[in-house]
Coordinates of C-alpha atoms and ligand atoms in Angstrom, one line a residue:
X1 CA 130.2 139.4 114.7
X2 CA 127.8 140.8 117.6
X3 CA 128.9 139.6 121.0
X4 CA 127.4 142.4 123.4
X5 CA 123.7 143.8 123.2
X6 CA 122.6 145.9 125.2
X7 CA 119.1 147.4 125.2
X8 CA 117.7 150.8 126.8
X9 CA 113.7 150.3 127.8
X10 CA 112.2 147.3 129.6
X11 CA 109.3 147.3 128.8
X12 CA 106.8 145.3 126.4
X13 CA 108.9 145.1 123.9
X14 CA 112.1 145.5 124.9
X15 CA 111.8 142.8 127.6
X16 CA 110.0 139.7 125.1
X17 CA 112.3 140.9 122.2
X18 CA 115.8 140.3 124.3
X19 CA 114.8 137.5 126.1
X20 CA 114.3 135.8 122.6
X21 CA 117.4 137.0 121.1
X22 CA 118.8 135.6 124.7
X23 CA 117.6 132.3 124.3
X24 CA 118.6 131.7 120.4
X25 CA 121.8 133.4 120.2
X26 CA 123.4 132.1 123.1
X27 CA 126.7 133.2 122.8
X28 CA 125.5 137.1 122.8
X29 CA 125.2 138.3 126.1
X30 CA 122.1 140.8 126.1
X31 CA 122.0 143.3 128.7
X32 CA 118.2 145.1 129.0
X33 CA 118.7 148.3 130.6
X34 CA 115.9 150.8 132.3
X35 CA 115.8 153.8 134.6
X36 CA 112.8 152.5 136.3
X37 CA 114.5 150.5 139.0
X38 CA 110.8 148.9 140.2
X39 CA 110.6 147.3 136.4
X40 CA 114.3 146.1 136.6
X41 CA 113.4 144.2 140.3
X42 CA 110.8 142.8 139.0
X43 CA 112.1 141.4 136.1
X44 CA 115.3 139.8 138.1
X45 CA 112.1 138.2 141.1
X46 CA 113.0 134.9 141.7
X47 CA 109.3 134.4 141.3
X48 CA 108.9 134.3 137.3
X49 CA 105.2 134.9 138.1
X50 CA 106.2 138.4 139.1
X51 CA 107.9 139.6 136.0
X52 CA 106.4 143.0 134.7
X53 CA 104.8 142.2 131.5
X54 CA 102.6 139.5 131.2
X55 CA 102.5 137.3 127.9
X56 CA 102.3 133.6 127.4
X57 CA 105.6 131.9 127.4
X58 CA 107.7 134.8 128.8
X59 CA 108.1 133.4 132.0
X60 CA 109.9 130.3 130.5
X61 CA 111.6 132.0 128.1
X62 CA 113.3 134.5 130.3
X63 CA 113.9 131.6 132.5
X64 CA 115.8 130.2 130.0
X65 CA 118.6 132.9 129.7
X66 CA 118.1 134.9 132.6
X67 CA 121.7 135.5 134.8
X68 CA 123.8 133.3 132.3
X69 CA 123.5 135.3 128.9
X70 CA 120.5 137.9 129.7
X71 CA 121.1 140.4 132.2
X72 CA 118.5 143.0 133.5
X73 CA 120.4 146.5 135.0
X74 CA 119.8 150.3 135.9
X75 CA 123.4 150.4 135.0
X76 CA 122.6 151.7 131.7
X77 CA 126.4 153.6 131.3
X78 CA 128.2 150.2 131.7
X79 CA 125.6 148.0 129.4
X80 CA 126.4 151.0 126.7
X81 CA 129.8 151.1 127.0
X82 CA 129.9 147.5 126.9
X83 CA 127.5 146.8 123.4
X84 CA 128.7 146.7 120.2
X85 CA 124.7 147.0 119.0
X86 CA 122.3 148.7 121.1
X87 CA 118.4 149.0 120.4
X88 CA 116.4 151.8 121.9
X89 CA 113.4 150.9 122.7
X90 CA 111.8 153.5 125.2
X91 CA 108.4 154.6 125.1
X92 CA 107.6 157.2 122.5
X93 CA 104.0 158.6 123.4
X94 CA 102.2 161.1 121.8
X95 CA 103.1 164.6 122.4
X96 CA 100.5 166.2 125.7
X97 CA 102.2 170.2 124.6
X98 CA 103.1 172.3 122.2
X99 CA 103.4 171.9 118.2
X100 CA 102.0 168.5 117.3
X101 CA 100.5 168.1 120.7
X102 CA 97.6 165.5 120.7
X103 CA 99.5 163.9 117.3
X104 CA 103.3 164.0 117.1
X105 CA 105.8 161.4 118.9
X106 CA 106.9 163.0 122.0
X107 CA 110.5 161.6 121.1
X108 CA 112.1 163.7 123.7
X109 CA 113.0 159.9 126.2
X110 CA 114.8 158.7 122.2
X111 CA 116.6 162.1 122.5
X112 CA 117.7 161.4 126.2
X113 CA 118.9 157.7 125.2
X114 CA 121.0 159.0 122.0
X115 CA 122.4 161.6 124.1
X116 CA 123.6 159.4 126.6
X117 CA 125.1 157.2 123.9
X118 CA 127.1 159.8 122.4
X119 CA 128.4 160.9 125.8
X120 CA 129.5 157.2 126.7
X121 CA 130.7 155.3 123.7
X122 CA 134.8 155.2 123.2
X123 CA 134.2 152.5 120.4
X124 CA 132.0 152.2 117.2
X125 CA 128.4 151.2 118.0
X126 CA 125.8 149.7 115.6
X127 CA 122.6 151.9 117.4
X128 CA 119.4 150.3 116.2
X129 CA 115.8 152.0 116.6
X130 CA 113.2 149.4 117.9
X131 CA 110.5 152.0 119.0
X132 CA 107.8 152.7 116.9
X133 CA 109.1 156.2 115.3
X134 CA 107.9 158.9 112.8
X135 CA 110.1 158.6 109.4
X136 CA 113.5 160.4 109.5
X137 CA 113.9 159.7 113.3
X138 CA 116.9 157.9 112.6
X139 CA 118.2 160.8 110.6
X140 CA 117.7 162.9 114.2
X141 CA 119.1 160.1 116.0
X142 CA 122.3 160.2 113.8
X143 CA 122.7 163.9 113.8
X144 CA 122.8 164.0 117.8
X145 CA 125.4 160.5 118.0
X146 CA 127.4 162.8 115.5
X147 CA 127.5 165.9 117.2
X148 CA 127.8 165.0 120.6
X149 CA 130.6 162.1 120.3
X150 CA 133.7 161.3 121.3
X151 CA 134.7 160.7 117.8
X152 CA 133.5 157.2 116.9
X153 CA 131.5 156.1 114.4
X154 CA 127.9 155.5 114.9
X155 CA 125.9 152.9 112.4
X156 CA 121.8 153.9 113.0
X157 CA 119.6 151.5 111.6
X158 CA 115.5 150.8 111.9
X159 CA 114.4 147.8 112.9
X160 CA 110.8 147.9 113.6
X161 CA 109.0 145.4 116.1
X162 CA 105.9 143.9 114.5
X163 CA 105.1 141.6 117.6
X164 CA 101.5 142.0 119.0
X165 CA 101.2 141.6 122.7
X166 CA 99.7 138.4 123.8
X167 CA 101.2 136.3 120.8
X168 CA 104.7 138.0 121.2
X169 CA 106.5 135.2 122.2
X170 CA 105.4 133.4 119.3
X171 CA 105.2 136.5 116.9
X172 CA 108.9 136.6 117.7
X173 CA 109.7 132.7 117.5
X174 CA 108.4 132.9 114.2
X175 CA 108.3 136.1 112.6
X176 CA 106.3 136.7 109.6
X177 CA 109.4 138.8 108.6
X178 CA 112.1 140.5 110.0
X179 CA 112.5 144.4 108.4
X180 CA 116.1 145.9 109.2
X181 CA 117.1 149.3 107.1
X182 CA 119.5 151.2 107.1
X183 CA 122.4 152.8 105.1
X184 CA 123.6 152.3 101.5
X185 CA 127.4 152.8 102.1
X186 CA 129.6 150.5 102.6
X187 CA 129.7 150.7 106.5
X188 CA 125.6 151.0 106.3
X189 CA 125.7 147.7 104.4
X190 CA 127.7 146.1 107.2
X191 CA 126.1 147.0 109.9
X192 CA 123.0 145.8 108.4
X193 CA 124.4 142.6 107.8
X194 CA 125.9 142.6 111.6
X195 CA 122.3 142.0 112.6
X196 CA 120.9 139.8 109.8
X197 CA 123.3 137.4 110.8
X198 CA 121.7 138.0 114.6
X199 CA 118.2 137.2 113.3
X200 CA 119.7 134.3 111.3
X201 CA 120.3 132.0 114.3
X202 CA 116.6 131.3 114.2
X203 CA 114.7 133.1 110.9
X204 CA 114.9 131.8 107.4
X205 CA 116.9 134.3 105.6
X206 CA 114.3 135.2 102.8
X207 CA 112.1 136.9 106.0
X208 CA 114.5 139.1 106.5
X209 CA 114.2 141.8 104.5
X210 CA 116.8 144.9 104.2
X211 CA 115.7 148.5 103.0
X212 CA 116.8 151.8 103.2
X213 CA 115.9 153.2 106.5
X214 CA 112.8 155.4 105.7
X215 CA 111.7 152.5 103.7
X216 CA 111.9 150.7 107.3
X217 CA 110.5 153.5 109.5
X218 CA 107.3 154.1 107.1
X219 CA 106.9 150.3 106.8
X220 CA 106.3 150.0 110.6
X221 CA 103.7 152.9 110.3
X222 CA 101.8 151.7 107.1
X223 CA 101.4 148.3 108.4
X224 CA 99.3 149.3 112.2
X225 CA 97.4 151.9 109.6
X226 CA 96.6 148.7 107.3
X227 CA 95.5 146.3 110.5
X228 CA 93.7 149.3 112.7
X229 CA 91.7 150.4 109.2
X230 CA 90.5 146.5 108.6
X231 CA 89.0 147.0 112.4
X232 CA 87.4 150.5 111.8
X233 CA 86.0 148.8 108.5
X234 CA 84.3 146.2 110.1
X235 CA 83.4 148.6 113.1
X236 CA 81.5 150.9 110.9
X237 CA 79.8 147.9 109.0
X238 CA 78.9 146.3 112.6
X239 CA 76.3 149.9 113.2
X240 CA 75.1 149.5 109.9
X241 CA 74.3 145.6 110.3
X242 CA 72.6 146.8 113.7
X243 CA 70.3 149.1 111.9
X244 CA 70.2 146.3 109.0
X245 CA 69.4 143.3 110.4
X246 CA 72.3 142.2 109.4
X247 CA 74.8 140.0 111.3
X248 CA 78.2 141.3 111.3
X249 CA 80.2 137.9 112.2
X250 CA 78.2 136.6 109.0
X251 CA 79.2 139.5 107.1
X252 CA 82.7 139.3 108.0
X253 CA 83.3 135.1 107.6
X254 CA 81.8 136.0 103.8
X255 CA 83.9 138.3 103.3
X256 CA 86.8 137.3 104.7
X257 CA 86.5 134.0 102.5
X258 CA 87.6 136.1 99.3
X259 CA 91.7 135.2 99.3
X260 CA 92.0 139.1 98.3
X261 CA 90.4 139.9 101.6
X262 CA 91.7 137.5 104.1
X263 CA 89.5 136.4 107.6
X264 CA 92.4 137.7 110.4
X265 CA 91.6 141.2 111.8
X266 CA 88.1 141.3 110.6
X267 CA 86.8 140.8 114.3
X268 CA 84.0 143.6 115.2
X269 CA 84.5 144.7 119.1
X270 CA 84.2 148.0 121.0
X271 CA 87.1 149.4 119.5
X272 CA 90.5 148.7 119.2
X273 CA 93.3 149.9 121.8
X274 CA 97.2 149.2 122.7
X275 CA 100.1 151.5 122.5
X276 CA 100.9 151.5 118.6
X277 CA 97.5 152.0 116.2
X278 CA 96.5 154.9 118.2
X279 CA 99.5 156.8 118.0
X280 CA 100.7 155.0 115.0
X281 CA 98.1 156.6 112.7
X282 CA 98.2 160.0 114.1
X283 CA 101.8 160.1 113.5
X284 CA 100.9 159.4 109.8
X285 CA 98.5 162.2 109.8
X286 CA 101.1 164.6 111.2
X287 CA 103.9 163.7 108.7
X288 CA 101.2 163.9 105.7
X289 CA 99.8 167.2 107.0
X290 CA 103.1 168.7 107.3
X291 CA 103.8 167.9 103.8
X292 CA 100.6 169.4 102.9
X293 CA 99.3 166.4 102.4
X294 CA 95.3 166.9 103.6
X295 CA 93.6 164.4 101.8
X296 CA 96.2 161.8 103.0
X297 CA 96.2 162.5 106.1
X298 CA 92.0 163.6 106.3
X299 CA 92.3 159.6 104.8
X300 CA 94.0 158.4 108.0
X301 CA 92.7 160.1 110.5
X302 CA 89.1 158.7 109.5
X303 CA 90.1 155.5 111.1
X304 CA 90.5 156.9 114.9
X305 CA 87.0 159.5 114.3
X306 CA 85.4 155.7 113.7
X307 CA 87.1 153.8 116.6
X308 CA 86.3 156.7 119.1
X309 CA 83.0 157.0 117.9
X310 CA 82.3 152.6 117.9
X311 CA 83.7 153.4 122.0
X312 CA 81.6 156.0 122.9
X313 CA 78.6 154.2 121.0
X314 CA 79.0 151.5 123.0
X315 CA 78.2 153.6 126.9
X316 CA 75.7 155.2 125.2
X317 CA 74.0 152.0 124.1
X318 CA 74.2 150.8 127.6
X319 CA 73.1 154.0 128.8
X320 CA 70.1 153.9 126.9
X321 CA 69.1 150.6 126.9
X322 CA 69.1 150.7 130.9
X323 CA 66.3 153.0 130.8
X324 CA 68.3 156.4 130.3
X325 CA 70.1 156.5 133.4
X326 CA 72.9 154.2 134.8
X327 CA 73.0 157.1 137.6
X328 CA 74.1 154.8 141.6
X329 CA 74.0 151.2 139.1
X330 CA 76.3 148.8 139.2
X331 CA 77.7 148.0 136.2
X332 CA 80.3 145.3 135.7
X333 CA 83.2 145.4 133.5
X334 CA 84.6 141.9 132.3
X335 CA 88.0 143.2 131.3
X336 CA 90.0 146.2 131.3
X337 CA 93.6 145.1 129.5
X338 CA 93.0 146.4 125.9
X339 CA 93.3 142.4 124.6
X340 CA 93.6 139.3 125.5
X341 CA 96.7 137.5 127.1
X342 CA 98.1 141.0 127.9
X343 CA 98.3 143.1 131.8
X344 CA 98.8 145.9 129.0
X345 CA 95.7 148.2 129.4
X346 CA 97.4 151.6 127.1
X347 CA 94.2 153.0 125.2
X348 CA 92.6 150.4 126.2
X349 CA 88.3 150.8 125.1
X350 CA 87.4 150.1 128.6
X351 CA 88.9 153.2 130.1
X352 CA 86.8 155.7 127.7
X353 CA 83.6 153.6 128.1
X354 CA 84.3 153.4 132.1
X355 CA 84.8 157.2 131.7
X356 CA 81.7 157.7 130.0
X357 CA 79.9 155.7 132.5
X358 CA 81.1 157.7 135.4
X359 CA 79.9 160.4 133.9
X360 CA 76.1 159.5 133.7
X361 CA 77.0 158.6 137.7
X362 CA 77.5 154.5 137.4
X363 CA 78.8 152.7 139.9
X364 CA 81.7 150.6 138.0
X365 CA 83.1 147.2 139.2
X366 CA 86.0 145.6 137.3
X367 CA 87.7 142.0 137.1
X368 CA 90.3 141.3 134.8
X369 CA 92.7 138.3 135.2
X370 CA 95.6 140.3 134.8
X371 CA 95.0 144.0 135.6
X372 CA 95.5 145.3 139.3
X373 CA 93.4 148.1 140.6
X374 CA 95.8 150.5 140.8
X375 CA 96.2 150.4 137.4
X376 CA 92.6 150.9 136.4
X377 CA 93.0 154.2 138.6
X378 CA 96.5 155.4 136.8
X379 CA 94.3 155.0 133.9
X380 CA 91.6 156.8 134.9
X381 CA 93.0 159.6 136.4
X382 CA 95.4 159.8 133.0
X383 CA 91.9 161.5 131.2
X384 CA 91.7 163.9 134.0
X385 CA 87.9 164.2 133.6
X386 CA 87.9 164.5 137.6
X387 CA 89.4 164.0 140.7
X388 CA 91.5 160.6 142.1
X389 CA 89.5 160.5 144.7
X390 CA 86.4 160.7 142.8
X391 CA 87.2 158.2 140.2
X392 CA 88.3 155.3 143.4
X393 CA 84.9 155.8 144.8
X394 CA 83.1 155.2 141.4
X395 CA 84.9 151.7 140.7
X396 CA 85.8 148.7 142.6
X397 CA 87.9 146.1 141.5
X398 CA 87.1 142.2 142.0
X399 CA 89.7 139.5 142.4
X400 CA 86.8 137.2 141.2
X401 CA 84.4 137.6 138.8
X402 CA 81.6 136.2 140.8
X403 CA 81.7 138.7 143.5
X404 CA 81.9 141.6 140.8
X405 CA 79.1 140.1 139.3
X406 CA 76.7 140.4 142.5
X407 CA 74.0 143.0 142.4
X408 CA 75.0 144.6 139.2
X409 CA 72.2 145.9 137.1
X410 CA 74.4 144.9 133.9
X411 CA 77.8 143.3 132.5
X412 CA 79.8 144.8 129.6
X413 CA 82.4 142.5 128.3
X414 CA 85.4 144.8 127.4
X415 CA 88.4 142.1 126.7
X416 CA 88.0 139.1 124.7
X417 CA 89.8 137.2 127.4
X418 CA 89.0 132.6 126.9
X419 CA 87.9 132.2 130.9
X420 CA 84.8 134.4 130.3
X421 CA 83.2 132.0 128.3
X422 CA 83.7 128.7 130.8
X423 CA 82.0 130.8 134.0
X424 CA 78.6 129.2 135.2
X425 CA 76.7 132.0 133.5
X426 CA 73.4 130.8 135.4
X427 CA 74.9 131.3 138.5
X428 CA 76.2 134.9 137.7
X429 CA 72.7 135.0 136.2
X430 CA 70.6 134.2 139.5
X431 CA 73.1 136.8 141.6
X432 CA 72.5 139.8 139.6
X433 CA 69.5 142.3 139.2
X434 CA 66.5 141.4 137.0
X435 CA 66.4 142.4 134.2
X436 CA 70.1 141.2 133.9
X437 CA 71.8 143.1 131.0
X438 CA 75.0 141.7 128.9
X439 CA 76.8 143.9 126.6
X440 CA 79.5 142.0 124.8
X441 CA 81.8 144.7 123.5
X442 CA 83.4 141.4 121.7
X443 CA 80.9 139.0 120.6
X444 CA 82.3 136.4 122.8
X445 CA 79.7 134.3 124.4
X446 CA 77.1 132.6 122.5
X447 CA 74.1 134.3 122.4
X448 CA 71.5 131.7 122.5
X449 CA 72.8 130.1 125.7
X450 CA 73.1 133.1 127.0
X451 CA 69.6 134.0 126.2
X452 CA 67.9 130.7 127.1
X453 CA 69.5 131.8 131.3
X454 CA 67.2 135.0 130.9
X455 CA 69.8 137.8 130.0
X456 CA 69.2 140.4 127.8
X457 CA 72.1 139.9 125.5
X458 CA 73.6 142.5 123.2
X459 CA 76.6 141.8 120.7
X460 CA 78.4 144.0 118.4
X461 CA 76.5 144.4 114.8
X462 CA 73.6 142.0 115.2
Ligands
LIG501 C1 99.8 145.9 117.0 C2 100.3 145.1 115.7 O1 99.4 144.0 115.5 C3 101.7 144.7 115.9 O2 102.2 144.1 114.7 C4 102.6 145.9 116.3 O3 103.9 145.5 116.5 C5 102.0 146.6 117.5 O4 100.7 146.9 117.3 P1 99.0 145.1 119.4 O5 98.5 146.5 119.6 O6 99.8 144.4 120.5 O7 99.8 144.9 118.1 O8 97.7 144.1 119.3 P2 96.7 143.8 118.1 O9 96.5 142.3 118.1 O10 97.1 144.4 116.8 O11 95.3 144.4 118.5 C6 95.1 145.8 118.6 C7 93.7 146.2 119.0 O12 92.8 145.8 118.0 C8 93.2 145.4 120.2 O13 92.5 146.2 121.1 C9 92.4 144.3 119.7 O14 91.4 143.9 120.5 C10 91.7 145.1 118.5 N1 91.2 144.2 117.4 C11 92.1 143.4 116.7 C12 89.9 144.1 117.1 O15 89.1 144.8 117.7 N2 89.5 143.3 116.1 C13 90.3 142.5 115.4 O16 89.9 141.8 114.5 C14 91.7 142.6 115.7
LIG502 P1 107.0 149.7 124.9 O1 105.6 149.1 124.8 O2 107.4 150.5 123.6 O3 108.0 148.7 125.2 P2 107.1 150.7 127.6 O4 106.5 151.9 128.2 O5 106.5 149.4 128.1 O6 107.0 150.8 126.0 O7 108.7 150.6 127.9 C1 109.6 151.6 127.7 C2 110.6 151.6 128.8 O8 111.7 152.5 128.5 C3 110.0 152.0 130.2 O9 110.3 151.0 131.2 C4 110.9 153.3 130.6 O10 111.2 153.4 131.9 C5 112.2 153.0 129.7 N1 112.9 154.3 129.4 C6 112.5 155.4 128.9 N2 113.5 156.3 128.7 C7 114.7 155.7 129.1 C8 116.1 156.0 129.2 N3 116.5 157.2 128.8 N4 116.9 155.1 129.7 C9 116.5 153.9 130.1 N5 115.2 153.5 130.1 C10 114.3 154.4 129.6

């Protein structure tokens, strides 16, 4: 039986995930583990308001465990040497050099942590991948562990994380299933059992489903390809429905009516963003090119050409629609986190059309609930397109939204987040320029009340 987890990487999934596994399994002590000492103090504040990853329910949750069997450390030797099962679950970006650059998983921090395994463990350790990965990973993971050890026997399995940030806590309260592969020896077997029985303290056992491990791996893969193809689909329907006269929230509650189809994920917006479908799908294409797979992976790849061109479409709408030139306006950003319910602002849409917009010389104010400014810059200055400094003079964060509202020539909506949709609209309304412009990058508001103030109101696909 598991007594010890410990977990390496604190971040959006590794901190929800153990904090769960925490509260239901309370005679496991869980042990999450970072090099990033900031991200470790934060999570241990005495103020829950000030741990690092924002999601409903966390704070209680963490609350719940934290100090009596959930720990937070930098000590990452001791928590290894300590776990009988440790997940990784450290950020695998895409590659920025070399072969693959631009497509492959950088997996070089997943090399670092099974290193560091191998040099540390005296006793056998059940090692599980929680990262998104490219297939075979695990077989990499192994061969290092093998190598490298002090003799003792290493189980890897793949357990891939299917929460989506801002439902996690409920994703992982109620799972729609639990995927764990690994092995088909004997010792593969029981290891994969080891954890089933971990899940078991709160999910049904027929949602937890067992698989060889590249089963598992490819499963993880298929499924963000599945969801962020259903949002390029109705993307690409929403510019046809614009040319059309066609609505696309119509188009999508009639088709989403057919059981085959389904309504979830059918929501037109600016694009979609986050850490996983992004990088996700272009590990897909890599794995398929490099099988020689072109028509696979020309398949695949489709779905990001459609999501970067329903981003870009979007500045260039605004662009055009203020006259041709945004050049010293104000334009105000409702939103920067790449959804709602999440400070989580990876490949988030707003940071491509914010880029654009700089570039035709805007003048950018932001207010998100949940997104400091020094984020938006990070972002920003992750593209590169120009200078720090340039990029802090060309947007201003708000703490409210009435105040980033004043003056501006136009508003984009960029994150579907609920408190947009209670603001006094006429009041935002009678502060702004005239015309006053609303782009909703995610059909939030309702148009004809939004009309009857005065705005000029754009959606997505109508
Ligand atoms: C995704 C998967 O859903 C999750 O299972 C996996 O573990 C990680 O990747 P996440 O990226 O956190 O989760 O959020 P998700 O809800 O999938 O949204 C991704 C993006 O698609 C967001 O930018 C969202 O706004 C956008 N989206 C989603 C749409 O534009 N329209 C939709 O109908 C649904
Ligand atoms: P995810 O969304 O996959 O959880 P994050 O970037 O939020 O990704 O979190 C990954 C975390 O893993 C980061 O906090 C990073 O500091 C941590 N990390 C990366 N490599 C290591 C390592 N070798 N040991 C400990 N922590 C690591």
């Amino acid at each position: 039986m598991i007594k010890n987890i410990c977990c390496i990487g604190a971040g959006y999934v590794g901190g929800p995930t153990m904090a769960v596994i925490a509260a239901k399994c309370p005679n496991i002590k869980v042990t999450v583990v970072d090099l990033n000492q900031k991200r470790i103090a934060d999570w241990n504040d005495q103020n829950i308001d000030n741990i690092p990853v924002y999601e409903p329910g966390l704070g209680e949750i963490v609350l719940e465990s934290r100090n009596k069997n959930l720990f937070f450390s930098t000590n990452v030797d001791e928590a290894i040497d300590e776990a009988d099962l440790i997940f990784i679950s450290v950020n695998t970006p895409t590659k920025t050099y070399g072969s693959g650059k631009g497509m492959a998983a950088d997996l070089k921090y997943i090399e670092l942590c099974a290193r560091q395994i191998a040099r540390v463990a005296k006793n056998d350790k059940i090692v599980v991948e929680k990262s998104t990965l490219p297939v075979r990973t695990a077989e990499a993971i192994k061969s290092i562990l093998d190598n490298t050890g002090n003799g003792v026997q290493f189980q890897i399995l793949s357990n891939p994380e299917f929460l989506a940030e801002g439902t996690a806590v409920t994703d992982l309260l109620n799972p729609d299933r639990v995927l764990i592969g690994g092995e088909n020896s004997v010792e593969g077997q029981k290891a994969i059992q080891k954890l089933v029985d971990v899940y078991a303290n709160w999910v049904e056992r027929d949602k937890i489903l067992t698989t060889n491990v590249w089963s598992s791996e490819l499963s993880k893969l298929t499924a963000n390809a599945f969801l962020a193809q259903r949002v390029s689909s109705i993307n690409a329907i929403s510019e046809l429905c614009e040319k059309t006269g066609a609505n696309v929230n119509e188009v999508a509650k009639a088709i989403g009516m057919d059981s085959r189809i389904g309504p979830k994920f059918l929501k037109a917006s600016v694009g979609f963003g986050g850490s996983c479908f992004q990088k996700d799908i272009l590990n897909l294409v890599y794995i398929a090119k490099s099988f020689g797979l072109n028509e696979v992976a020309d398949y695949w790849e489709q779905v990001i050409i459609m999501n970067d061109h329903q981003k870009r479409r979007f500045s260039r709408n605004i662009v055009k629609t203020l006259y041709n030139t945004v050049a010293d306006k104000k334009i105000t950003f409702l939103g920067w986190a790449f959804k709602k319910d999440t400070n989580d602002t990876r490949e988030s849409a707003a940071i491509y059309v914010a880029d654009d917009l700089i570039n035709e010389q805007a003048r950018i104010a932001v207010y998100d609930p949940k997104v400091e400014s020094n984020q938006i810059q990070t972002d920003l200055n992750y593209l590169e397109s120009r200078s720090a400094s340039e990029n802090e003079k060309a947007t201003k964060c708000f703490d409210n939204p009435y105040d980033a509202c004043k003056d501006a020539h136009a508003i984009a909506i960029l994150t579907e987040w609920d408190e947009f949709k209670t603001y006094d609209w006429q009041k935002i309304y009678d502060n702004m320029l005239k015309p006053a412009f609303v782009f909703d990058g995610r059909n939030l508001l309702d148009a004809s009340k939004i009309k009857e103030i005065g705005f000029i109101y754009q959606s997505i696909g109508s």
